[in-house]
mmCIF file of C-alpha atoms in Angstrom:
data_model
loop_
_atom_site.group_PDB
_atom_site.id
_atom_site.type_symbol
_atom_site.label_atom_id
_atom_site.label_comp_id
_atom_site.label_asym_id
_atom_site.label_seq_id
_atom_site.Cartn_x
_atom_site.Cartn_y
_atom_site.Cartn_z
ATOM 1 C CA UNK L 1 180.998 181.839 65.204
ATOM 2 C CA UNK L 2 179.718 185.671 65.030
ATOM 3 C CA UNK L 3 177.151 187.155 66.495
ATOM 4 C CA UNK L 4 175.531 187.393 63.155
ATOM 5 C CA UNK L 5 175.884 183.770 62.281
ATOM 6 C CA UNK L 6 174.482 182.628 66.137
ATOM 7 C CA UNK L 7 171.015 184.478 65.017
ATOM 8 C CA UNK L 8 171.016 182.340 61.862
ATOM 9 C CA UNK L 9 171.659 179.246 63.569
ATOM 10 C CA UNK L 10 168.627 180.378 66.353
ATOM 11 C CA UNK L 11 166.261 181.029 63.350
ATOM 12 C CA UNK L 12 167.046 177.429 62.245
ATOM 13 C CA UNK L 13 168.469 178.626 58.960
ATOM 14 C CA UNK L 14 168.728 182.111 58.061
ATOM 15 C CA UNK L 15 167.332 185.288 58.645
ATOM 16 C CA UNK L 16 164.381 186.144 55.953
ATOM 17 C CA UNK L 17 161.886 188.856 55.617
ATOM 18 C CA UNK L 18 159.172 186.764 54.152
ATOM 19 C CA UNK L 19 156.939 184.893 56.062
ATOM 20 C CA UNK L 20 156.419 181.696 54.249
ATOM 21 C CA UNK L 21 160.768 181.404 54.307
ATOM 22 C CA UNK L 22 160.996 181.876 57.768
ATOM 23 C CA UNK L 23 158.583 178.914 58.878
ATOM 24 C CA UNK L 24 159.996 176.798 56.386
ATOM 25 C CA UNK L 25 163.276 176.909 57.781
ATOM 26 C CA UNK L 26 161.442 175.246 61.321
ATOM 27 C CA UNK L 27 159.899 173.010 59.001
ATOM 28 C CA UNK L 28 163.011 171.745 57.261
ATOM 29 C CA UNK L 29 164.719 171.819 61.191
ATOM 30 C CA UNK L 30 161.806 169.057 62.470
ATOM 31 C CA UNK L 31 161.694 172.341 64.716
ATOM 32 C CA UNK L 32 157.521 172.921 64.036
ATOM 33 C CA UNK L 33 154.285 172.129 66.002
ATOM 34 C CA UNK L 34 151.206 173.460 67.220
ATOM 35 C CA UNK L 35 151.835 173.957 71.150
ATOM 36 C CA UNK L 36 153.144 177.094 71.904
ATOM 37 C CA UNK L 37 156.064 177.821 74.007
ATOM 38 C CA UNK L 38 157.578 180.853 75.458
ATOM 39 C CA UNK L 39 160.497 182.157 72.699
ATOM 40 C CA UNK L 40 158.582 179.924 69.301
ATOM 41 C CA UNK L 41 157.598 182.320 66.767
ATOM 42 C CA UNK L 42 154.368 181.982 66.110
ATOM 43 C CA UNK L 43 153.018 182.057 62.374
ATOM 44 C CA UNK L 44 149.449 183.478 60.654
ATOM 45 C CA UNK L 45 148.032 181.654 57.606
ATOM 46 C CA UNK L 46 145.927 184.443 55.788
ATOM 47 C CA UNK L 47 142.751 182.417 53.792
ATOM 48 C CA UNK L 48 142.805 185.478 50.807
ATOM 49 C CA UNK L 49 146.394 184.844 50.454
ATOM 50 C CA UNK L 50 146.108 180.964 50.589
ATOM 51 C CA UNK L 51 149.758 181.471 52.237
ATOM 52 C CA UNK L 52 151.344 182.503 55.913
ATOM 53 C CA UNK L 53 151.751 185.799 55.621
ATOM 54 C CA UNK L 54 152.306 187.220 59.537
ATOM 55 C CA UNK L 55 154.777 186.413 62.217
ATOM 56 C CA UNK L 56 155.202 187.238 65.698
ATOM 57 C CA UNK L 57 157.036 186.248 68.949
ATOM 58 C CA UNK L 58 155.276 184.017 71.772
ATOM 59 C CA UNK L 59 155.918 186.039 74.787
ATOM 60 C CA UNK L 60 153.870 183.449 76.917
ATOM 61 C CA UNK L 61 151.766 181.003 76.654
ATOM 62 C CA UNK L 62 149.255 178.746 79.109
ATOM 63 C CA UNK L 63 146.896 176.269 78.317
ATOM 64 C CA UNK L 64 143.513 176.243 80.679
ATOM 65 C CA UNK L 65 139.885 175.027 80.494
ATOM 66 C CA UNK L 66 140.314 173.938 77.252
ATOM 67 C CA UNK L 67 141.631 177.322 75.656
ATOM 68 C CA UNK L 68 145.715 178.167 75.059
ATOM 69 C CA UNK L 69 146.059 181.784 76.608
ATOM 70 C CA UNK L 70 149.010 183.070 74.106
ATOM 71 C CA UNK L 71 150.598 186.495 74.514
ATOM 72 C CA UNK L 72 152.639 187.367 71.696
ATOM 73 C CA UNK L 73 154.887 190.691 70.074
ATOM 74 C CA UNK L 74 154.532 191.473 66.660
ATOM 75 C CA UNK L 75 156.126 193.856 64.456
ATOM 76 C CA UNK L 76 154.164 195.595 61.651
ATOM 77 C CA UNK L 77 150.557 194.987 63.738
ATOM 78 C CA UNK L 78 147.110 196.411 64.664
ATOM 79 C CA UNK L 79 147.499 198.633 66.946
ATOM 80 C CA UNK L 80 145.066 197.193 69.860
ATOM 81 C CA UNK L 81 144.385 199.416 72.663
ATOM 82 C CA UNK L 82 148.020 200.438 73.564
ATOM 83 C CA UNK L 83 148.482 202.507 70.202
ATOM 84 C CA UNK L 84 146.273 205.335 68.402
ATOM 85 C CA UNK L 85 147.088 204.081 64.614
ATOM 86 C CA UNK L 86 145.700 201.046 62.716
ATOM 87 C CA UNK L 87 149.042 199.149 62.007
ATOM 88 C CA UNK L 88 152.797 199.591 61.533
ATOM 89 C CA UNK L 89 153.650 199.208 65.229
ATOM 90 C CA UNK L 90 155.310 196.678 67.417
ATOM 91 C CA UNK L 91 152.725 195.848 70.040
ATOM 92 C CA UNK L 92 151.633 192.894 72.296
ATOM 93 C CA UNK L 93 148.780 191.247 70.950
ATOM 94 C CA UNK L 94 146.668 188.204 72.961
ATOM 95 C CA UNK L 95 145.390 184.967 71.273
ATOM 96 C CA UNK L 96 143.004 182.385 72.792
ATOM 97 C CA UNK L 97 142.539 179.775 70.161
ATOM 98 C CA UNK L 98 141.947 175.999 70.992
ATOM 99 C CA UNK L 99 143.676 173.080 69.790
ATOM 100 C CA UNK L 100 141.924 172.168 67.794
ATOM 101 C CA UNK L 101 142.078 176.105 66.010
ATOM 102 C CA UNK L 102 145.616 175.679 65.580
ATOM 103 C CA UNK L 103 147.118 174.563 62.426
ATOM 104 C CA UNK L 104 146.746 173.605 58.323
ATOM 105 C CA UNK L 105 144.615 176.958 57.493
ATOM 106 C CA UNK L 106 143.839 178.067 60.945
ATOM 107 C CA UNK L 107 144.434 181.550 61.529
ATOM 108 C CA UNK L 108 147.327 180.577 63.688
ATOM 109 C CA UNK L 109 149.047 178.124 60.830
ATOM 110 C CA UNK L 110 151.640 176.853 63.761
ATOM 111 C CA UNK L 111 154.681 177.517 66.200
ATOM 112 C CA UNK L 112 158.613 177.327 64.652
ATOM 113 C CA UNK L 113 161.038 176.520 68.175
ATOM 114 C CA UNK L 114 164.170 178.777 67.942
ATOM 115 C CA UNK L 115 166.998 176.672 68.498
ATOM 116 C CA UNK L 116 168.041 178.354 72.594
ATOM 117 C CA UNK L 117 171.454 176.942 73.221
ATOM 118 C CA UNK L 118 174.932 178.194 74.889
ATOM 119 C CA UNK L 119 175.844 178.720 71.375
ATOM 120 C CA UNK L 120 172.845 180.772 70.581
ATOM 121 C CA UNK L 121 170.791 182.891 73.522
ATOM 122 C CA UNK L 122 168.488 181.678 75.435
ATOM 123 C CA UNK L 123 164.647 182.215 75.542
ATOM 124 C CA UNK L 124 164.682 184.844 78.090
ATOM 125 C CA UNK L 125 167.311 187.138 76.432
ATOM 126 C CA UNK L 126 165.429 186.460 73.173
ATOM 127 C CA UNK L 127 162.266 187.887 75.060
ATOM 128 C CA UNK L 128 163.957 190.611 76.164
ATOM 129 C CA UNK L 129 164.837 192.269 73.014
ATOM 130 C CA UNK L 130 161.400 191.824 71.753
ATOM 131 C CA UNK L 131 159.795 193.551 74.876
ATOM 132 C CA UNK L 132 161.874 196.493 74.616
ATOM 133 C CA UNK L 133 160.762 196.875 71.209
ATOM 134 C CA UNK L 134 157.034 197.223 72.220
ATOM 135 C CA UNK L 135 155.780 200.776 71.051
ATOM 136 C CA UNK L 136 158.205 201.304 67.924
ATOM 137 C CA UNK L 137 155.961 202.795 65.174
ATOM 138 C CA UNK L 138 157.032 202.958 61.411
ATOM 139 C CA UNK L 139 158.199 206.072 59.611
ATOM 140 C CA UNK L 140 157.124 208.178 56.747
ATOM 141 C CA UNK L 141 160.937 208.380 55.754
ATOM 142 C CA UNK L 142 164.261 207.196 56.102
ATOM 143 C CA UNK L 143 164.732 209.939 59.224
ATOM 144 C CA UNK L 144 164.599 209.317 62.680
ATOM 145 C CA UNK L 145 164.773 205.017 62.141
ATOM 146 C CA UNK L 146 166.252 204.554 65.893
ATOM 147 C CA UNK L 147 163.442 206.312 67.316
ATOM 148 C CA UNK L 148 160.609 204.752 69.269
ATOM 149 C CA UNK L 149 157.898 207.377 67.963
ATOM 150 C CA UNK L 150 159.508 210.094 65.838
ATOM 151 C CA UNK L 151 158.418 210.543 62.253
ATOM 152 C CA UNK L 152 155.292 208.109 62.246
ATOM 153 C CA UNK L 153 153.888 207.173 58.696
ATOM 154 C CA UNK L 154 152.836 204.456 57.019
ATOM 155 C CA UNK L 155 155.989 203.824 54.555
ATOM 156 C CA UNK L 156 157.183 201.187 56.059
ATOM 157 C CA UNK L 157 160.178 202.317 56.736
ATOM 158 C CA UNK L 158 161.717 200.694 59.848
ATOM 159 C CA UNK L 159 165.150 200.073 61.594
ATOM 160 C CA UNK L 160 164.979 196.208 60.968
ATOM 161 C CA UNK L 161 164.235 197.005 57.802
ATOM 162 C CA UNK L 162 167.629 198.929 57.359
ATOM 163 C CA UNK L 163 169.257 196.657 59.067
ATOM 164 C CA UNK L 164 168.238 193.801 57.074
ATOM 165 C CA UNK L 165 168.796 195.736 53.842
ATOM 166 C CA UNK L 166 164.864 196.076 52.439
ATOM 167 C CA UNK L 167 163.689 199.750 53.683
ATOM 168 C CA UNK L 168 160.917 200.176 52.727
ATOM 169 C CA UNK L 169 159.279 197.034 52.641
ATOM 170 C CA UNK L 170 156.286 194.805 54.897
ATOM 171 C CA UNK L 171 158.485 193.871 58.194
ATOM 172 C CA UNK L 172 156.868 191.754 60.413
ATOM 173 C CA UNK L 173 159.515 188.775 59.607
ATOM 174 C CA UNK L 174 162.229 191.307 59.526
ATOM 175 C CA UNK L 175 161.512 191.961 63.217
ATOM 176 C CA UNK L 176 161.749 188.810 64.124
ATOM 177 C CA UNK L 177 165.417 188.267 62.154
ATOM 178 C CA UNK L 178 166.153 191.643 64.081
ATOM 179 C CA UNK L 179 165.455 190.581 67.180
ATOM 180 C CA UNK L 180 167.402 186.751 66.877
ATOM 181 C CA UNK L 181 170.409 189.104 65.948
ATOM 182 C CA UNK L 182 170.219 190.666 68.466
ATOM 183 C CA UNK L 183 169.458 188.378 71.280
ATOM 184 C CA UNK L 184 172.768 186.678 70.453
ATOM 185 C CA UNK L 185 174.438 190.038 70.342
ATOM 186 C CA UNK L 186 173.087 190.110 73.850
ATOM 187 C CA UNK L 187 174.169 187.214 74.802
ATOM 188 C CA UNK L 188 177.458 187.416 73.605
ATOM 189 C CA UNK L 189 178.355 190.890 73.108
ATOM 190 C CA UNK L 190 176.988 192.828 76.016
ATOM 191 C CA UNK L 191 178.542 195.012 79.118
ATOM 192 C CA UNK L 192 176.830 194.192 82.732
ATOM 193 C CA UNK L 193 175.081 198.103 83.466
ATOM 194 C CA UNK L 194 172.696 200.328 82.464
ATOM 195 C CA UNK L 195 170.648 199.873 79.337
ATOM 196 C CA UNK L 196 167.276 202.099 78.172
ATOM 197 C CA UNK L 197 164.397 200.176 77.183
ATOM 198 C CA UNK L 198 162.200 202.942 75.220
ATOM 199 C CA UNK L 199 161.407 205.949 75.886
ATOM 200 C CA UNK L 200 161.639 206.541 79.785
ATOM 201 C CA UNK L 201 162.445 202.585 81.570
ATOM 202 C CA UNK L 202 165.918 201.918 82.032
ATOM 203 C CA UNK L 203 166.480 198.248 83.115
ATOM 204 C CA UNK L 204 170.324 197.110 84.403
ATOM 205 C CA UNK L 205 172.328 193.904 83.418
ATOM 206 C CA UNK L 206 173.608 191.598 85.658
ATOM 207 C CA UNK L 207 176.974 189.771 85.324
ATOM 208 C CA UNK L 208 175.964 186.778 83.349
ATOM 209 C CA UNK L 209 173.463 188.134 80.857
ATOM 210 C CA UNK L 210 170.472 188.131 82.758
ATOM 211 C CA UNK L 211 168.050 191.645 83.889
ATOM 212 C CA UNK L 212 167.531 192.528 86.641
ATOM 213 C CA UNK L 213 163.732 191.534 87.491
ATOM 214 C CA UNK L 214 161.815 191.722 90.992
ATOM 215 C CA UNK L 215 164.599 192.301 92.768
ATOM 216 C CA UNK L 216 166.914 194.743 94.325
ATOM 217 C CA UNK L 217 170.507 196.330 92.989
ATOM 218 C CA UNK L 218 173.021 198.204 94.664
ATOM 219 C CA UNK L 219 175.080 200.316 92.154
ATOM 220 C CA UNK L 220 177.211 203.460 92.981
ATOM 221 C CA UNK L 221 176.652 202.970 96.854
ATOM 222 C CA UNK L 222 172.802 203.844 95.970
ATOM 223 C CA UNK L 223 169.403 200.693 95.821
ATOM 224 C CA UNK L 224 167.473 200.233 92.540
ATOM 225 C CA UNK L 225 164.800 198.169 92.624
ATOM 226 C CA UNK L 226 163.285 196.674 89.435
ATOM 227 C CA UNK L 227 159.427 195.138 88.826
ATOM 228 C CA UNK L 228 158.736 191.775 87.094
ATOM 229 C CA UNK L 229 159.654 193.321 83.620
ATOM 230 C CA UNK L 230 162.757 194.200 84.384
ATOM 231 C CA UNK L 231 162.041 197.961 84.357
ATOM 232 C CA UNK L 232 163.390 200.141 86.705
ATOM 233 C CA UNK L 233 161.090 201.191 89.804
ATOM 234 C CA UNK L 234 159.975 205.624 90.346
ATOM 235 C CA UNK L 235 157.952 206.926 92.780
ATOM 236 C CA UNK L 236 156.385 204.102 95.739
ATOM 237 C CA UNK L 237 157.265 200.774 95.721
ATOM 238 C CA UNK L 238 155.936 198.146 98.179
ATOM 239 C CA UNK L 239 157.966 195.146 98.965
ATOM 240 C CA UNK L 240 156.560 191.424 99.798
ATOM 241 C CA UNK L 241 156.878 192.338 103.524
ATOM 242 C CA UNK L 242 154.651 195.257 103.395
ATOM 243 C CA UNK L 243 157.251 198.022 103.556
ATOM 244 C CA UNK L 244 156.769 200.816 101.871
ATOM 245 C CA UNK L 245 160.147 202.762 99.918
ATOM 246 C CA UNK L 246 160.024 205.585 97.830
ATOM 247 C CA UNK L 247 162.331 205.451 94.170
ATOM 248 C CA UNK L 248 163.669 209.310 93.481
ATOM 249 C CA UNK L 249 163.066 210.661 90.257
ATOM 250 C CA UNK L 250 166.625 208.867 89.161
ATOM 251 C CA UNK L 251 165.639 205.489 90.502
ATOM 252 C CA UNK L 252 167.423 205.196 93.650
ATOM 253 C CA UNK L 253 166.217 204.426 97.183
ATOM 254 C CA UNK L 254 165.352 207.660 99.222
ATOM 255 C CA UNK L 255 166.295 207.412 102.753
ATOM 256 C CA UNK L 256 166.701 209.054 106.480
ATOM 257 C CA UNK L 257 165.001 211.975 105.170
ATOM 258 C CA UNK L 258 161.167 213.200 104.752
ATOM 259 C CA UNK L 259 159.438 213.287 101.125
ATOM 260 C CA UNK L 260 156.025 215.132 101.019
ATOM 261 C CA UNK L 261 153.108 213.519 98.178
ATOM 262 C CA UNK L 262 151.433 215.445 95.806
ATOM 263 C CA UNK L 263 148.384 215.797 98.658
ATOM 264 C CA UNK L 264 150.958 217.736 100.795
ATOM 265 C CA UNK L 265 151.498 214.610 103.244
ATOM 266 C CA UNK L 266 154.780 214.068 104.467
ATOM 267 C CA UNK L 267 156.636 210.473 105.037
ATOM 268 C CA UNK L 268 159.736 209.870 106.678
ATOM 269 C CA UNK L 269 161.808 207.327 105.057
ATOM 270 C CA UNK L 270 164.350 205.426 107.567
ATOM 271 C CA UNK L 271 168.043 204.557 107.392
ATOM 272 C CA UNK L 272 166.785 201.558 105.558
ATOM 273 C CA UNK L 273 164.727 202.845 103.051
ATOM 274 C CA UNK L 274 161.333 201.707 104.566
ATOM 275 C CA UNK L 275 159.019 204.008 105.594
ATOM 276 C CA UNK L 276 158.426 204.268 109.514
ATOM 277 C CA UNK L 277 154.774 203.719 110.905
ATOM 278 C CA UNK L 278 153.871 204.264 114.429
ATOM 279 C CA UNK L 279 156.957 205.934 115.182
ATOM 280 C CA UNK L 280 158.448 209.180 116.433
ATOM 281 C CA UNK L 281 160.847 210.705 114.367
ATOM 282 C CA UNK L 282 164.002 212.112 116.012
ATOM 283 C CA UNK L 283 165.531 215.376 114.978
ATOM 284 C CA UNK L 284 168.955 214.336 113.935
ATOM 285 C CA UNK L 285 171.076 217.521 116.137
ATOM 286 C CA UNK L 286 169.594 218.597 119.620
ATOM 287 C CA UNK L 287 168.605 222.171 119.370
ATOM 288 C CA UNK L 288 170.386 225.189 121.414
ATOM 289 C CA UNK L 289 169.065 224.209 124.897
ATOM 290 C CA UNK L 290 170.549 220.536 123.954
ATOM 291 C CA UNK L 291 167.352 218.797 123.662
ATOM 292 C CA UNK L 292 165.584 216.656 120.435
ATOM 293 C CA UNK L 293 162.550 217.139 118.967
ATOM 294 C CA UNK L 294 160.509 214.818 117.641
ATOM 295 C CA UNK L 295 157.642 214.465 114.963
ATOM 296 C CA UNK L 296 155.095 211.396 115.309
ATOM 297 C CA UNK L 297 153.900 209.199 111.635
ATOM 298 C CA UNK L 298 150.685 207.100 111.956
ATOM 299 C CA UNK L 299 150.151 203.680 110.702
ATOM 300 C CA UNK L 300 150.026 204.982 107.400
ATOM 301 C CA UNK L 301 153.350 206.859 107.592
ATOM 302 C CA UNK L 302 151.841 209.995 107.869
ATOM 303 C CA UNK L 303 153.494 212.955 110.023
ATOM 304 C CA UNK L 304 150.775 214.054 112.565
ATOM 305 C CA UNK L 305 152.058 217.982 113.718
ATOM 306 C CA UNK L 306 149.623 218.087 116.486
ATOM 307 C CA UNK L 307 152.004 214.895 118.091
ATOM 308 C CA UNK L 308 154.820 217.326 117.728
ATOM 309 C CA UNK L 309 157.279 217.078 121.318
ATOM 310 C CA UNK L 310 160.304 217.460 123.121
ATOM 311 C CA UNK L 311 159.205 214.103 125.014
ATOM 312 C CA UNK L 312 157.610 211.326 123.543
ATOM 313 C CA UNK L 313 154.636 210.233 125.845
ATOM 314 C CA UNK L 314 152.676 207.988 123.045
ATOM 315 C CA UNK L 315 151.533 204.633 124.241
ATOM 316 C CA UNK L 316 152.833 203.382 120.880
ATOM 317 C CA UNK L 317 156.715 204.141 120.742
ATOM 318 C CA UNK L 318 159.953 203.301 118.885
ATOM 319 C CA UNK L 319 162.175 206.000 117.430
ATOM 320 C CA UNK L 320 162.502 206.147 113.700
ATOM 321 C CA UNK L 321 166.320 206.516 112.523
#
């Protein structure tokens, strides 16, 4: 089976770039209902249209006090508050409907459930390529397709559009074919390492498929740490103990030297990574009459100069390496 025919089989069907196909292949499957899941497309019945005539992807979904609290990523969407333009973006948008407004000629007409299977890829690979797709905006022309933000227009001209072989043309369902395709490519096709998600995140593959997500990676000899998207960690990070670690400009984990904040404080990062509190910091070489110095951080981490000594007299003590 190829890569290309896994997404069809995942789709329940076929890949299609018009709405009312697409459901009607979950439909057909038995593979339709009206409790959302994370990974079911979810579907839009339009009243003016008397027809379905939006799609998107269920990135989450939780039902409380009466109310279904959907998250979902659409392709060819209002713009909400993370984009300036009307439209023609792939964006996250949020749904609170209740049962009972779920459904027949509800605004949200139903759910379709992907078919997630070794065969296939499974929900959280499927997610995966959608949320890297979040901030695409359509072009004015054929040029600059692969880019996240380049050439922005209102043609409809798209890179799941060329690769499903209508460009221009409405795309919301053609997103959603896209991104089955390529969740199996993912799944079944795919190098453990480095990938870029957008413009600026970079987020690293396991062996087995999966991201990297709240967790740390050694690669190279250097640390990485990633947050619960999967992205790749700059600048402070603070662990579940409390320890603070500061992410260089590349990603990795600073350590056993001082970095200084935009406020002019200084930090001493340890051997470890962590940042030392209530410590003295040693100077690594004794100077010419053989003795070290050493430079005191508060609780905060913060150096204090006027602490500076050749011997540590503090009733707090313990020696930073």
């Amino acid at each position: 089976m190829t890569n290309y025919q896994r997404g069809q089989r995942l789709l329940c069907g076929d890949y299609s770039s018009y709405t009312p196909t697409g459901s009607s292949y979950f439909k057909k499957a038995g593979r339709w209902g009206t409790t959302p899941h994370a990974g079911d497309i979810i579907y839009f019945y339009t009243a003016n249209l008397g027809r379905i005539s939006h799609v998107g992807i269920v990135e989450s979904a939780q039902y409380a006090n009466g109310v279904w609290l959907i998250d979902a990523i659409e392709g060819n969407t209002a713009a909400g508050t993370n984009f300036e333009r009307d439209g023609g973006c792939v964006a996250m948008k949020h749904y609170d409907p209740t049962p009972g407004q779920i459904g027949g000629k509800n605004r949200i007409a139903g759910f379709g459930t992907p078919l997630f299977e070794a065969d296939t890829c499974s929900v959280e690979q499927f997610l995966a390529i959608a949320r890297s797709q979040v901030g695409y905006v359509e072009k004015a022309s054929a040029e600059g397709l692969n880019e996240f933000r380049a050439n922005p227009g209102d043609k409809n001209y798209t890179k799941y559009g060329q690769w499903y072989g209508m460009n221009p043309a409405q795309w919301c369902q053609m997103f959603v074919s896209w991104c089955a395709y390529m969740g199996c490519v993912s799944a079944h096709d795919y190098q453990p390492g480095w990938y870029k998600d957008g413009d600026n995140n970079w987020q690293y593959r396991k062996q087995g498929g999966d991201y990297a997500r709240d967790e740390w990676i050694q690669d190279g000899g250097r640390w990485y740490v990633f947050d619960g998207a999967g992205h790749m960690v700059r600048g402070w990070y603070k662990d579940s103990s409390g320890d603070w670690y500061y992410m260089a400009g590349d990603g990795a984990m600073c350590s056993s030297q001082w970095v200084t904040d935009d406020k002019g404080k200084h930090y001493y990062l340890t051997a470890s990574g962590a940042m030392a509190r209530l410590a003295y910091v040693k100077e690594p070489r004794p100077d010419r009459s053989g003795q070290h110095f050493y430079y005191f951080v508060d609780e905060h981490g913060v150096y204090q100069k006027e602490y500076d000594t050749y011997f540590p007299h503090l009733e707090i003590y313990e020696e930073a390496r």
